[in-house]
Amino acid sequence: MTGWRYADPMNPVTDFASFHAIIPAGGAGTRLWPFSREAKPKFLLDLTGSGRSLIQQTWDRLEPLIGAGNIHVVTGPAHAEAISAQLPGLVHLIVEPSPRDSMPAIGLAAALIEREFPGAVIGSFAADHVISDTAQFAIDVAQAVQVARTGKVCTIGIRPTEASTAFGYIEAGNPLSVDGAPAAVEVARFVEKPDQQTASRYLASKTFAWNAGMFISSAEVLLGHLAELRPALYDGLTAIAHVWDTDDRERVLDDRWPTLERVAIDHAIAEPVADSGGVAMVPGLFDWSDLGDFAALSDLSKTPDDVVFLDADGLVIAPKGKAVSVIGISGVVVIDTGDALLVTTTEHSQRVKELPAAWKERGREDLI
Amino acid sequence: MTGWRYADPMNPVTDFASFHAIIPAGGAGTRLWPFSREAKPKFLLDLTGSGRSLIQQTWDRLEPLIGAGNIHVVTGPAHAEAISAQLPGLVHLIVEPSPRDSMPAIGLAAALIEREFPGAVIGSFAADHVISDTAQFAIDVAQAVQVARTGKVCTIGIRPTEASTAFGYIEAGNPLSVDGAPAAVEVARFVEKPDQQTASRYLASKTFAWNAGMFISSAEVLLGHLAELRPALYDGLTAIAHVWDTDDRERVLDDRWPTLERVAIDHAIAEPVADSGGVAMVPGLFDWSDLGDFAALSDLSKTPDDVVFLDADGLVIAPKGKAVSVIGISGVVVIDTGDALLVTTTEHSQRVKELPAAWKERGREDLI
């Protein structure tokens, strides 16, 4: 690949017929503590001040394209109620008994969708990412759907804006010729989170994208790969899907779910299938952030009226009306939730994930 | 002077007969905002966590030595009520209509004391300094009182612990031979707040002390100097003192007070009198802090249980139970008063005084 090719925005293909979106909604988001808590994880929070939580924003991107009936959210028992409350239009809420990483969650949704909507194309989208250019998002997803219809697994690669070591990378291969997906390329390989030097090389090469966990394929193709690559997991998920709409659901879930392999879809399917040439990529030309830590949030935030900075800049989140003054700290991160206060800098924001454990050790379960 | 000479702690002279203490209680303490406010200045706050405010601690140091009847507090109308509430034993509360710096405040008290207690020795002590070694304080003040009885103005110089540019300095001269004041020396001169290089030189010389505004002299001597050096101010203060206990007090105060020169006792008396050899110094061998900013407070504070520091240290003041976490900031200053939050470092703590004006400009009078 010799740089990013652009889809024709004057003539976009947006054929979402029989396309279903899967939104795995898990993950504690401890790097955003004390803003995110176990009971109120990142995807339930309005982190951008838009008035909508991240999962609501995810819904808002997808629902106009494919309709409420084609959206499937997978979550744990602790958050099912809050999700239903935030997404009153949600029809398909799949509650997994316990978190077993992304492959069982997406695989179960795929099996259920394939049973109810045979021939469906499915795509997975994180519940807690931020994308504001929804028009471009639609164009790029539509291209990925076209690619998926050719039997490939298609990912949407995020254009790197910096030499980040926080993401896995996708190396682009040769262009493909897929009708309605002019931007699609082969995927040469997936690579794990690199060290700083490697990340800089990837960024300079212009042939690597960030892996944001967006995988689009026909349900049948995905389940076929799973059957071949992870037969035990495939069997377990199929057995559960088989009795999903019967009185046996709970018994079979209790029986099989705890035995399923904990594995990410990247490892279970994307990497091995890419090695055999079965994965394509559409470059995502929309803006994107995973809001992985306060440094990422800082990039998106505006300084509220209740903040005075003297020789300072950064991120301040505090109760409305609270007067926050910061002097002499560049890239400051101040998160005041009333019961807890975090003060750090964007440079140290990755270490925030150590805090819930530190407070638990002090007996402050109320803060977790 | 060749270093500090020590009083004999086994045989201290502590003759406080006819000694009266004047405590000027003014000053907003804006460098401790938002902990200190206009309505609740520094001296009314329990800044050391001792359970007593700074003015209460000042009272606690003096009252056992000289009795409640010999303590005179000078303050403005805004704080008279709060001071009376904090010091229920206070007999002499002098309310000045408006702040006109330390000379009018101390001079008025001196004139009133001289009228009621002829022959009194008076000493001025700031309302908001911290001294924990009260036994040594008593010994040093007693020496200064002995020196004052010889007709000199005597100051108590604070031993510098660093090359601070925040204080004026006092240069020690030759030793004096005063009965009961073995540590007393002449004062060669008073100098203004120095630059960093000069301060370092002063510290290294071991002949300079910090000026903490403690001046002890007979009331008659002080008023005599004032009559000679600032005759208009002397006249005004004498006129006010003359009618203090009559129905004319308010009328004369209203008439004369606004016309009095705004001047510090250092400039009005200490400096010129030192130049003519009339000022002595007793070195203060007690610990001392003026808590001038959060850096000074940081030196005294202990880290509360509700704070987690990761690669961080500094000062945290927050409501009880609030969980404060700081990552990666050395010398951090975090002051959470509920309605306001200040985040800075000890290095920048002098700039805190700019904040009240900044918030006033934003219409947040409630924070001043």
XYZ file of C-alpha atoms in Angstrom:
736
model
C 0.000 0.000 0.000
C 1.352 3.411 -0.877
C -0.717 5.599 1.429
C -4.394 5.944 2.169
C -6.853 5.762 -0.689
C -10.039 7.700 -0.318
C -13.506 6.382 -0.970
C -15.537 8.590 -3.259
C -17.565 10.684 -0.834
C -19.707 11.983 -3.737
C -20.851 8.480 -4.540
C -20.707 6.398 -1.406
C -21.998 2.870 -1.306
C -24.008 2.449 1.827
C -25.799 -0.831 1.409
C -26.382 -2.086 4.916
C -28.980 -4.717 3.991
C -28.795 -7.667 6.392
C -25.949 -6.033 8.283
C -25.966 -6.471 12.067
C -23.785 -4.657 14.567
C -22.471 -6.307 17.711
C -21.463 -4.017 20.579
C -19.495 -5.784 23.290
C -19.953 -3.618 26.401
C -17.466 -4.704 29.031
C -14.236 -3.475 30.549
C -13.900 -1.530 33.753
C -11.950 1.428 32.350
C -9.764 1.644 35.470
C -7.492 4.094 33.682
C -10.344 6.592 33.895
C -10.902 6.100 37.638
C -12.372 7.844 39.649
C -14.578 9.008 36.798
C -15.302 5.407 35.845
C -16.229 2.888 38.541
C -17.035 -0.821 38.527
C -20.715 0.027 38.754
C -20.424 2.837 36.189
C -17.868 1.832 33.575
C -16.558 4.055 30.858
C -19.190 3.191 28.223
C -22.016 4.376 30.498
C -20.393 7.789 31.030
C -20.800 11.019 29.124
C -17.062 11.560 28.825
C -17.225 14.118 26.038
C -19.794 16.406 27.599
C -22.149 15.786 24.681
C -25.077 14.818 26.868
C -24.859 11.200 25.620
C -22.824 8.369 27.113
C -20.262 6.590 24.959
C -22.562 3.594 24.372
C -25.378 5.991 23.487
C -23.061 7.700 21.005
C -22.188 4.278 19.562
C -25.910 3.577 19.207
C -26.440 7.006 17.639
C -23.847 6.211 14.956
C -25.290 2.818 14.053
C -29.026 3.053 14.531
C -29.698 5.495 11.660
C -27.709 3.234 9.317
C -29.117 -0.178 10.183
C -32.090 0.244 12.527
C -32.546 -0.707 16.153
C -33.492 -4.257 15.269
C -30.037 -4.932 13.845
C -28.067 -3.857 16.908
C -26.930 -6.445 19.448
C -25.304 -5.468 22.733
C -23.385 -8.067 24.743
C -22.747 -7.247 28.400
C -22.547 -8.716 31.900
C -25.372 -8.970 34.445
C -24.078 -5.951 36.400
C -24.683 -3.508 33.571
C -27.680 -4.969 31.710
C -30.160 -2.761 33.512
C -28.180 0.461 33.045
C -27.734 -0.285 29.328
C -31.460 -0.937 28.877
C -32.161 2.356 30.617
C -29.702 4.269 28.441
C -30.825 2.569 25.194
C -34.620 2.345 25.395
C -34.788 1.309 21.731
C -32.521 -1.706 22.235
C -34.109 -4.994 21.135
C -31.239 -7.470 21.362
C -29.452 -7.458 24.713
C -27.287 -10.525 25.228
C -26.236 -11.043 28.846
C -23.127 -13.168 29.289
C -22.805 -14.699 32.764
C -19.180 -13.615 33.181
C -16.538 -11.887 31.086
C -14.505 -14.329 28.962
C -12.879 -11.812 26.580
C -14.130 -10.772 23.163
C -14.248 -14.026 21.170
C -16.891 -15.781 23.325
C -18.939 -12.557 23.497
C -18.834 -11.851 19.758
C -19.029 -15.538 18.897
C -22.226 -15.998 20.917
C -23.773 -12.941 19.278
C -22.710 -14.260 15.845
C -24.275 -17.657 16.542
C -27.517 -16.084 17.726
C -27.659 -13.712 14.747
C -26.940 -16.506 12.272
C -29.815 -18.536 13.764
C -32.301 -15.663 13.623
C -31.039 -13.860 10.513
C -29.401 -16.427 8.249
C -26.927 -14.895 5.820
C -26.316 -11.846 7.963
C -23.130 -9.844 7.811
C -21.964 -8.858 11.279
C -19.569 -6.254 12.552
C -18.172 -5.616 16.029
C -17.877 -2.081 17.398
C -16.565 -1.144 20.811
C -19.090 0.502 23.124
C -16.679 3.146 24.385
C -14.908 4.674 21.408
C -15.466 8.209 20.172
C -16.071 9.026 16.506
C -17.592 12.327 15.532
C -17.457 12.110 11.714
C -20.441 9.790 11.400
C -20.834 10.342 7.640
C -17.348 9.055 6.926
C -17.876 6.248 9.439
C -20.924 5.123 7.441
C -18.960 5.164 4.185
C -16.111 3.126 5.628
C -18.342 0.574 7.351
C -20.332 0.192 4.140
C -17.137 -0.621 2.265
C -16.188 -3.186 4.899
C -19.617 -4.773 4.534
C -19.061 -5.034 0.779
C -15.721 -6.726 1.414
C -17.312 -9.096 3.933
C -19.836 -10.130 1.301
C -16.907 -11.536 -0.712
C -16.197 -13.998 2.107
C -13.384 -12.168 3.762
C -13.080 -10.964 7.319
C -12.683 -7.197 7.016
C -11.306 -4.871 9.642
C -11.418 -1.086 9.714
C -7.959 0.273 10.445
C -7.535 3.553 12.271
C -5.070 6.093 10.840
C -2.321 6.542 13.437
C -1.912 10.132 14.549
C 1.119 9.400 16.715
C 3.611 6.615 17.415
C 1.384 5.111 20.099
C 2.457 2.019 22.020
C -1.044 1.591 23.436
C -2.529 -0.118 20.364
C -1.955 -3.188 18.248
C -1.196 -2.425 14.592
C -2.421 -3.781 11.265
C -0.032 -3.899 8.326
C -1.713 -3.140 5.008
C -0.981 -5.341 1.988
C -1.933 -5.019 -1.658
C -5.071 -3.231 -2.814
C -8.114 -5.396 -3.436
C -10.660 -4.874 -6.162
C -14.003 -5.086 -4.462
C -17.071 -3.433 -5.932
C -18.224 -0.659 -3.643
C -15.084 -0.837 -1.539
C -12.433 1.081 -3.456
C -10.346 1.666 -0.335
C -10.047 -1.999 0.645
C -6.611 -3.605 0.906
C -5.306 -6.966 2.009
C -4.042 -7.308 5.562
C -0.439 -8.513 5.629
C -0.454 -9.159 9.376
C -1.621 -8.049 12.780
C 1.060 -7.043 15.271
C 0.904 -6.664 19.046
C 1.416 -3.340 20.869
C 4.915 -2.335 19.767
C 7.737 -0.672 21.642
C 8.328 3.029 21.048
C 10.950 2.602 18.341
C 8.853 0.113 16.390
C 5.787 2.349 16.736
C 7.752 5.258 15.268
C 8.804 3.083 12.352
C 5.202 1.975 11.774
C 4.010 5.573 11.819
C 6.671 6.684 9.349
C 5.961 3.793 6.973
C 2.345 4.926 6.396
C 1.380 1.278 5.847
C 0.279 0.497 9.401
C -3.080 1.207 10.979
C -4.257 0.975 14.600
C -6.370 -2.034 15.455
C -9.598 -0.764 17.029
C -11.280 -4.173 17.167
C -13.705 -3.511 14.334
C -14.231 -6.811 12.500
C -16.841 -7.219 9.770
C -17.637 -10.547 8.132
C -20.563 -12.748 7.327
C -21.679 -14.578 10.458
C -21.295 -17.839 8.596
C -17.684 -17.076 7.620
C -16.781 -16.024 11.146
C -18.347 -19.125 12.690
C -16.630 -21.263 10.039
C -13.241 -19.897 11.019
C -14.091 -20.447 14.667
C -15.122 -24.043 14.013
C -11.818 -24.673 12.331
C -9.506 -22.710 14.638
C -11.206 -23.070 18.047
C -13.496 -26.117 17.734
C -14.189 -26.458 21.476
C -15.205 -22.827 21.740
C -17.335 -23.183 18.606
C -19.089 -26.229 20.060
C -19.803 -24.481 23.345
C -21.185 -21.353 21.699
C -23.300 -23.358 19.253
C -24.764 -25.416 22.076
C -25.685 -22.285 24.009
C -27.167 -20.553 20.936
C -29.189 -23.692 20.186
C -31.145 -23.467 23.457
C -31.086 -19.663 23.789
C -34.799 -19.235 23.188
C -35.809 -22.208 25.359
C -36.150 -22.902 29.065
C -32.770 -24.608 28.937
C -30.847 -21.364 28.341
C -29.842 -20.828 31.929
C -28.913 -24.449 32.598
C -26.749 -24.723 29.479
C -25.160 -21.314 30.079
C -24.308 -22.296 33.649
C -22.920 -25.559 32.374
C -20.914 -24.443 29.362
C -20.053 -20.731 29.723
C -17.506 -21.163 32.537
C -15.669 -23.770 30.445
C -15.240 -21.536 27.367
C -11.747 -20.428 26.488
C -10.934 -16.832 27.400
C -9.565 -15.424 24.173
C -9.704 -12.235 22.131
C -11.125 -12.281 18.610
C -7.796 -10.879 17.421
C -5.914 -13.974 18.559
C -8.642 -16.504 17.863
C -9.494 -15.385 14.321
C -7.956 -12.182 12.964
C -4.288 -13.138 13.267
C -4.433 -16.724 11.974
C -6.884 -15.891 9.188
C -4.730 -12.928 8.111
C -1.757 -15.295 7.880
C -3.678 -17.321 5.331
C -4.776 -14.240 3.356
C -8.370 -14.143 4.555
C -8.459 -10.694 6.123
C -8.948 -7.334 4.415
C -8.858 -3.792 5.721
C -10.736 -0.639 4.915
C -8.885 2.441 6.205
C -11.072 4.384 8.604
C -10.942 7.991 7.457
C -13.050 9.258 10.335
C -11.639 10.793 13.520
C -11.361 8.286 16.328
C -10.383 8.017 19.976
C -10.628 5.106 22.380
C -10.431 7.525 25.340
C -8.060 4.982 26.820
C -6.759 7.308 29.482
C -7.045 10.882 30.671
C -4.409 11.976 28.162
C -6.771 10.898 25.350
C -9.691 12.584 27.079
C -7.588 15.720 27.472
C -7.215 15.942 23.699
C -10.997 16.098 23.271
C -11.959 18.255 26.194
C -12.684 21.925 26.345
C -11.744 23.937 29.419
C -14.926 24.638 31.354
C -15.874 28.118 32.554
C -15.218 27.152 36.155
C -11.473 26.750 35.607
C -8.659 29.290 35.958
C -5.309 28.232 34.509
C -2.193 30.306 35.334
C 0.772 28.943 33.362
C -1.148 25.699 33.125
C -3.210 23.628 30.710
C -4.808 20.225 30.664
C -7.984 18.405 31.628
C -10.337 19.401 34.425
C -13.517 17.519 35.273
C -15.291 18.741 38.398
C -18.797 19.255 39.735
C -20.611 22.161 38.110
C -19.915 25.451 39.876
C -16.796 24.218 41.623
C -14.032 26.763 41.052
C -10.876 24.944 39.976
C -7.574 26.849 39.823
C -4.367 25.351 38.489
C -0.996 27.137 38.591
C 2.211 26.100 36.885
C 1.374 22.544 35.776
C 1.308 21.789 32.074
C -0.833 18.854 30.953
C -2.534 18.646 34.331
C -5.324 16.115 34.894
C -7.798 17.031 37.656
C -10.790 14.737 38.172
C -13.085 15.669 41.052
C -16.048 13.348 41.510
C -17.084 14.650 44.915
C -16.057 11.550 46.840
C -12.682 11.251 45.117
C -10.113 13.591 43.628
C -7.375 12.621 41.194
C -4.498 14.946 40.371
C -1.858 13.919 37.850
C -0.495 14.857 34.432
C -1.213 13.414 30.998
C 2.305 12.001 31.073
C 1.423 9.806 34.063
C -2.171 9.057 33.123
C -1.483 5.390 32.319
C -0.678 4.789 35.992
C -4.206 5.750 37.018
C -5.192 2.100 36.646
C -3.161 1.325 39.802
C -5.408 3.488 41.957
C -8.524 1.333 42.424
C -6.349 -1.437 43.900
C -4.529 1.047 46.130
C -7.800 2.342 47.564
C -9.227 -1.181 47.908
C -6.177 -2.036 50.006
C -7.104 0.852 52.300
C -10.573 -0.541 52.738
C -12.256 2.021 50.511
C -14.456 -0.419 48.557
C -16.875 2.476 48.153
C -14.507 4.071 45.658
C -14.080 1.065 43.360
C 28.317 39.178 66.300
C 29.986 35.800 65.940
C 27.010 33.495 65.904
C 23.980 33.034 68.135
C 24.439 33.261 71.857
C 22.117 31.228 74.006
C 20.184 32.437 77.013
C 20.659 30.275 80.070
C 17.635 27.977 79.944
C 18.355 26.769 83.508
C 17.981 30.264 84.866
C 15.667 32.194 82.602
C 14.548 35.662 83.454
C 10.831 35.861 82.794
C 9.740 39.084 84.390
C 6.677 40.155 82.478
C 5.469 42.740 85.005
C 3.655 45.583 83.224
C 4.275 43.958 79.841
C 1.441 44.221 77.330
C 1.165 42.346 74.041
C -0.377 43.907 70.945
C -1.692 41.510 68.311
C -2.488 43.216 64.993
C -4.965 40.885 63.278
C -5.306 41.962 59.687
C -4.163 40.751 56.317
C -6.234 38.695 53.934
C -3.745 35.866 53.462
C -4.555 35.669 49.760
C -1.559 33.414 49.238
C -3.488 30.762 51.161
C -6.657 31.106 49.072
C -9.042 29.220 48.817
C -8.314 28.044 52.341
C -8.317 31.636 53.565
C -11.077 34.028 52.472
C -11.823 37.681 53.095
C -14.410 36.678 55.653
C -12.163 33.988 57.128
C -8.567 35.198 56.961
C -5.536 33.147 57.837
C -5.409 34.046 61.530
C -8.911 32.650 62.103
C -8.018 29.277 60.544
C -6.683 26.129 62.132
C -3.947 25.745 59.552
C -1.828 23.304 61.515
C -4.551 20.833 62.405
C -4.019 21.514 66.114
C -7.660 22.265 66.827
C -6.803 25.947 67.479
C -6.724 28.781 64.970
C -3.519 30.749 64.514
C -4.785 33.683 66.603
C -5.888 31.224 69.280
C -2.386 29.729 69.259
C -0.930 33.242 69.555
C -3.207 33.836 72.534
C -2.203 30.468 74.024
C 1.457 31.462 73.889
C 0.970 34.855 75.545
C -1.890 34.470 77.997
C -0.045 32.141 80.457
C 2.873 34.586 80.531
C 1.098 37.918 80.965
C -2.590 37.267 81.613
C -5.648 38.023 79.486
C -5.852 41.599 80.781
C -2.514 42.467 79.173
C -3.384 41.288 75.660
C -4.665 43.808 73.090
C -5.944 42.734 69.687
C -6.290 45.288 66.880
C -8.511 44.328 63.975
C -11.056 45.621 61.467
C -14.845 45.678 61.864
C -15.241 42.612 59.635
C -13.413 40.287 61.990
C -14.132 41.722 65.431
C -17.010 39.363 66.076
C -15.128 36.249 64.950
C -12.142 37.174 67.105
C -14.332 37.706 70.152
C -15.901 34.318 69.525
C -12.532 32.594 69.175
C -10.995 34.390 72.171
C -13.690 34.472 74.857
C -11.147 35.694 77.449
C -10.180 38.741 75.402
C -10.631 42.023 77.293
C -9.029 44.599 74.998
C -10.301 44.496 71.430
C -9.409 47.601 69.448
C -11.404 47.985 66.247
C -9.770 50.170 63.629
C -12.217 51.541 61.037
C -10.044 50.560 58.067
C -6.614 49.039 57.547
C -3.808 51.651 57.425
C -0.834 49.299 57.827
C 0.929 48.384 61.062
C 2.122 51.743 62.472
C -1.337 53.298 62.982
C -2.653 50.004 64.402
C 0.226 49.470 66.834
C 0.524 53.177 67.557
C -3.148 53.436 68.549
C -2.786 50.419 70.821
C 0.379 51.924 72.327
C -1.380 55.233 73.006
C -4.348 53.485 74.621
C -2.085 51.278 76.751
C 0.035 54.208 77.867
C -3.090 56.073 78.998
C -4.495 53.110 80.945
C -1.241 51.503 82.100
C 1.389 54.223 82.414
C 4.946 52.909 82.206
C 3.911 49.767 80.316
C 6.288 47.864 78.059
C 4.568 46.761 74.882
C 5.383 44.156 72.253
C 3.776 43.432 68.892
C 3.180 39.846 67.788
C 1.584 38.795 64.523
C -1.727 36.954 64.851
C -0.886 34.343 62.236
C 2.599 33.021 62.925
C 3.336 29.517 64.165
C 5.693 28.866 67.094
C 5.595 25.544 68.896
C 8.478 25.962 71.357
C 6.582 28.184 73.761
C 9.130 27.800 76.588
C 11.936 29.259 74.485
C 9.552 31.911 73.165
C 8.910 33.016 76.752
C 12.649 33.221 77.498
C 13.376 35.282 74.405
C 10.441 37.661 74.885
C 11.443 38.136 78.512
C 14.947 39.140 77.402
C 13.479 41.613 74.907
C 11.349 43.099 77.704
C 14.491 43.563 79.817
C 16.162 45.326 76.897
C 13.071 47.526 76.378
C 13.303 48.594 80.018
C 16.666 50.198 79.172
C 14.912 52.538 76.736
C 15.682 50.704 73.529
C 13.316 49.357 70.942
C 14.019 45.624 70.864
C 13.126 43.221 68.108
C 13.219 39.437 68.161
C 15.086 38.179 65.099
C 14.223 34.829 63.584
C 17.083 32.465 62.734
C 17.032 31.992 58.962
C 16.681 28.360 57.913
C 17.075 29.099 54.211
C 18.064 31.947 51.875
C 14.502 33.242 51.710
C 13.624 36.279 49.622
C 10.199 36.535 51.277
C 11.378 38.305 54.432
C 13.174 41.483 55.412
C 16.417 40.919 57.309
C 17.986 42.393 60.454
C 21.741 42.712 60.668
C 23.118 42.064 64.151
C 25.728 44.422 65.595
C 27.789 44.258 68.784
C 26.648 42.421 71.890
C 24.921 44.487 74.546
C 25.292 44.029 78.276
C 21.762 44.029 79.607
C 20.900 42.334 82.879
C 18.573 39.425 82.210
C 19.124 39.619 78.440
C 22.435 37.868 77.778
C 21.558 37.217 74.138
C 20.820 40.835 73.241
C 22.831 42.537 70.510
C 22.689 45.893 68.792
C 20.898 46.109 65.461
C 23.187 47.437 62.738
C 20.383 47.901 60.242
C 17.139 46.602 58.826
C 17.150 45.573 55.156
C 14.283 45.049 52.738
C 13.459 41.665 51.169
C 16.682 40.840 49.315
C 17.298 39.185 45.979
C 18.353 35.540 45.933
C 22.075 36.187 45.825
C 21.966 38.688 48.679
C 19.794 36.334 50.716
C 22.365 33.567 50.261
C 25.097 35.901 51.436
C 23.044 36.902 54.488
C 22.412 33.259 55.344
C 26.099 32.364 55.026
C 27.204 35.348 57.158
C 25.275 34.088 60.217
C 24.815 37.719 61.296
C 21.418 38.300 59.725
C 18.031 37.392 61.149
C 14.576 37.427 59.592
C 12.312 40.321 60.540
C 9.076 38.840 61.898
C 7.627 42.157 63.027
C 8.139 41.572 66.733
C 8.953 44.925 68.326
C 9.190 45.362 72.085
C 9.682 48.734 73.756
C 8.197 50.875 76.468
C 5.036 52.538 75.182
C 6.482 55.892 76.146
C 9.654 55.302 74.127
C 7.714 54.119 71.092
C 5.352 57.101 71.216
C 8.349 59.403 71.683
C 9.961 58.081 68.516
C 6.660 58.454 66.712
C 6.251 62.060 67.896
C 9.680 62.858 66.557
C 9.630 60.880 63.311
C 5.955 61.022 62.278
C 4.456 64.000 64.171
C 1.220 64.136 62.162
C 0.553 60.469 62.763
C 1.390 60.882 66.448
C -1.004 63.797 66.745
C -3.814 61.887 65.078
C -3.344 58.799 67.234
C -3.072 60.834 70.406
C -6.266 62.722 69.581
C -8.112 59.466 69.008
C -6.750 57.856 72.171
C -7.738 60.938 74.147
C -11.446 60.503 73.390
C -11.446 56.675 73.168
C -13.460 56.168 76.320
C -15.872 58.997 75.582
C -18.891 59.495 73.355
C -16.643 61.324 70.924
C -14.730 58.184 69.933
C -16.702 57.489 66.740
C -16.757 61.110 65.614
C -13.012 61.615 66.094
C -12.206 58.218 64.552
C -14.322 59.047 61.502
C -12.630 62.423 61.303
C -8.985 61.525 61.861
C -8.480 57.830 60.995
C -8.888 58.219 57.213
C -6.245 60.974 57.234
C -3.559 58.907 59.003
C -0.487 57.964 57.015
C -0.418 54.359 55.826
C 2.963 53.143 56.978
C 4.564 50.054 58.474
C 6.200 50.229 61.887
C 9.393 48.981 60.218
C 9.643 52.091 58.052
C 8.200 54.567 60.543
C 10.303 53.593 63.549
C 12.505 50.498 63.351
C 14.684 51.569 60.418
C 15.359 55.216 61.383
C 15.809 54.408 65.070
C 18.223 51.586 64.217
C 20.251 54.057 62.172
C 20.752 56.157 65.305
C 21.621 53.094 67.421
C 18.345 52.821 69.290
C 17.301 49.290 68.319
C 18.443 46.019 69.856
C 17.742 42.411 68.930
C 17.270 39.238 70.875
C 17.728 36.201 68.657
C 14.605 34.048 68.656
C 15.764 30.503 69.359
C 12.296 29.024 69.008
C 10.965 27.394 65.820
C 8.926 29.791 63.728
C 6.872 29.909 60.541
C 4.766 32.678 59.090
C 2.834 30.171 56.957
C 3.184 32.739 54.229
C 2.218 30.387 51.450
C 1.358 26.754 50.820
C 5.037 25.890 50.544
C 5.470 26.935 54.177
C 2.342 25.044 55.165
C 3.629 22.021 53.290
C 6.692 21.923 55.543
C 4.472 21.582 58.625
C 1.809 19.255 57.314
C 1.476 15.530 57.640
C -0.058 13.492 54.835
C -3.590 12.541 55.860
C -4.881 8.969 55.650
C -7.196 9.865 52.787
C -4.320 10.508 50.368
C -2.566 8.123 47.980
C 0.689 9.419 46.500
C 2.261 7.510 43.580
C 5.637 9.083 42.756
C 4.350 12.234 44.421
C 4.627 14.239 47.615
C 3.404 17.560 48.917
C 0.481 19.160 50.680
C -3.121 17.958 50.532
C -5.974 19.634 52.370
C -9.389 18.218 51.568
C -12.695 17.457 53.270
C -12.524 14.482 55.614
C -13.191 11.196 53.828
C -12.477 12.560 50.366
C -10.076 10.205 48.632
C -7.279 12.225 47.055
C -4.847 10.525 44.659
C -1.806 12.235 43.203
C 0.467 10.660 40.603
C 3.828 11.918 39.411
C 3.875 15.458 40.851
C 6.549 16.297 43.395
C 5.769 19.125 45.816
C 2.116 19.158 44.807
C -0.308 21.502 46.559
C -3.958 20.383 46.532
C -6.463 22.487 48.475
C -10.088 21.349 48.231
C -12.549 23.487 50.173
C -15.676 22.027 48.648
C -16.610 25.127 46.666
C -13.086 25.666 45.305
C -10.143 23.518 44.341
C -6.570 24.712 43.966
C -3.903 22.577 42.318
C -0.330 23.817 42.081
C 3.174 23.042 43.334
C 5.162 24.539 46.201
C 7.377 26.149 43.569
C 4.446 28.213 42.278
C 2.675 28.793 45.571
C 3.529 32.508 45.683
C 1.293 33.051 42.639
C -1.763 31.856 44.550
C -2.365 35.462 45.606
C -3.395 36.244 42.013
C -6.375 33.907 42.190
C -8.929 35.869 44.222
C -8.722 38.711 41.679
C -9.022 36.260 38.785
C -12.203 34.763 40.226
C -13.594 38.176 41.119
C -13.171 39.133 37.476
C -15.327 36.131 36.573
C -18.060 37.312 38.890
C -17.383 34.733 41.559
C -17.537 37.098 44.550
C -18.683 34.090 46.567
C -15.143 32.722 46.428
C -13.326 35.808 47.719
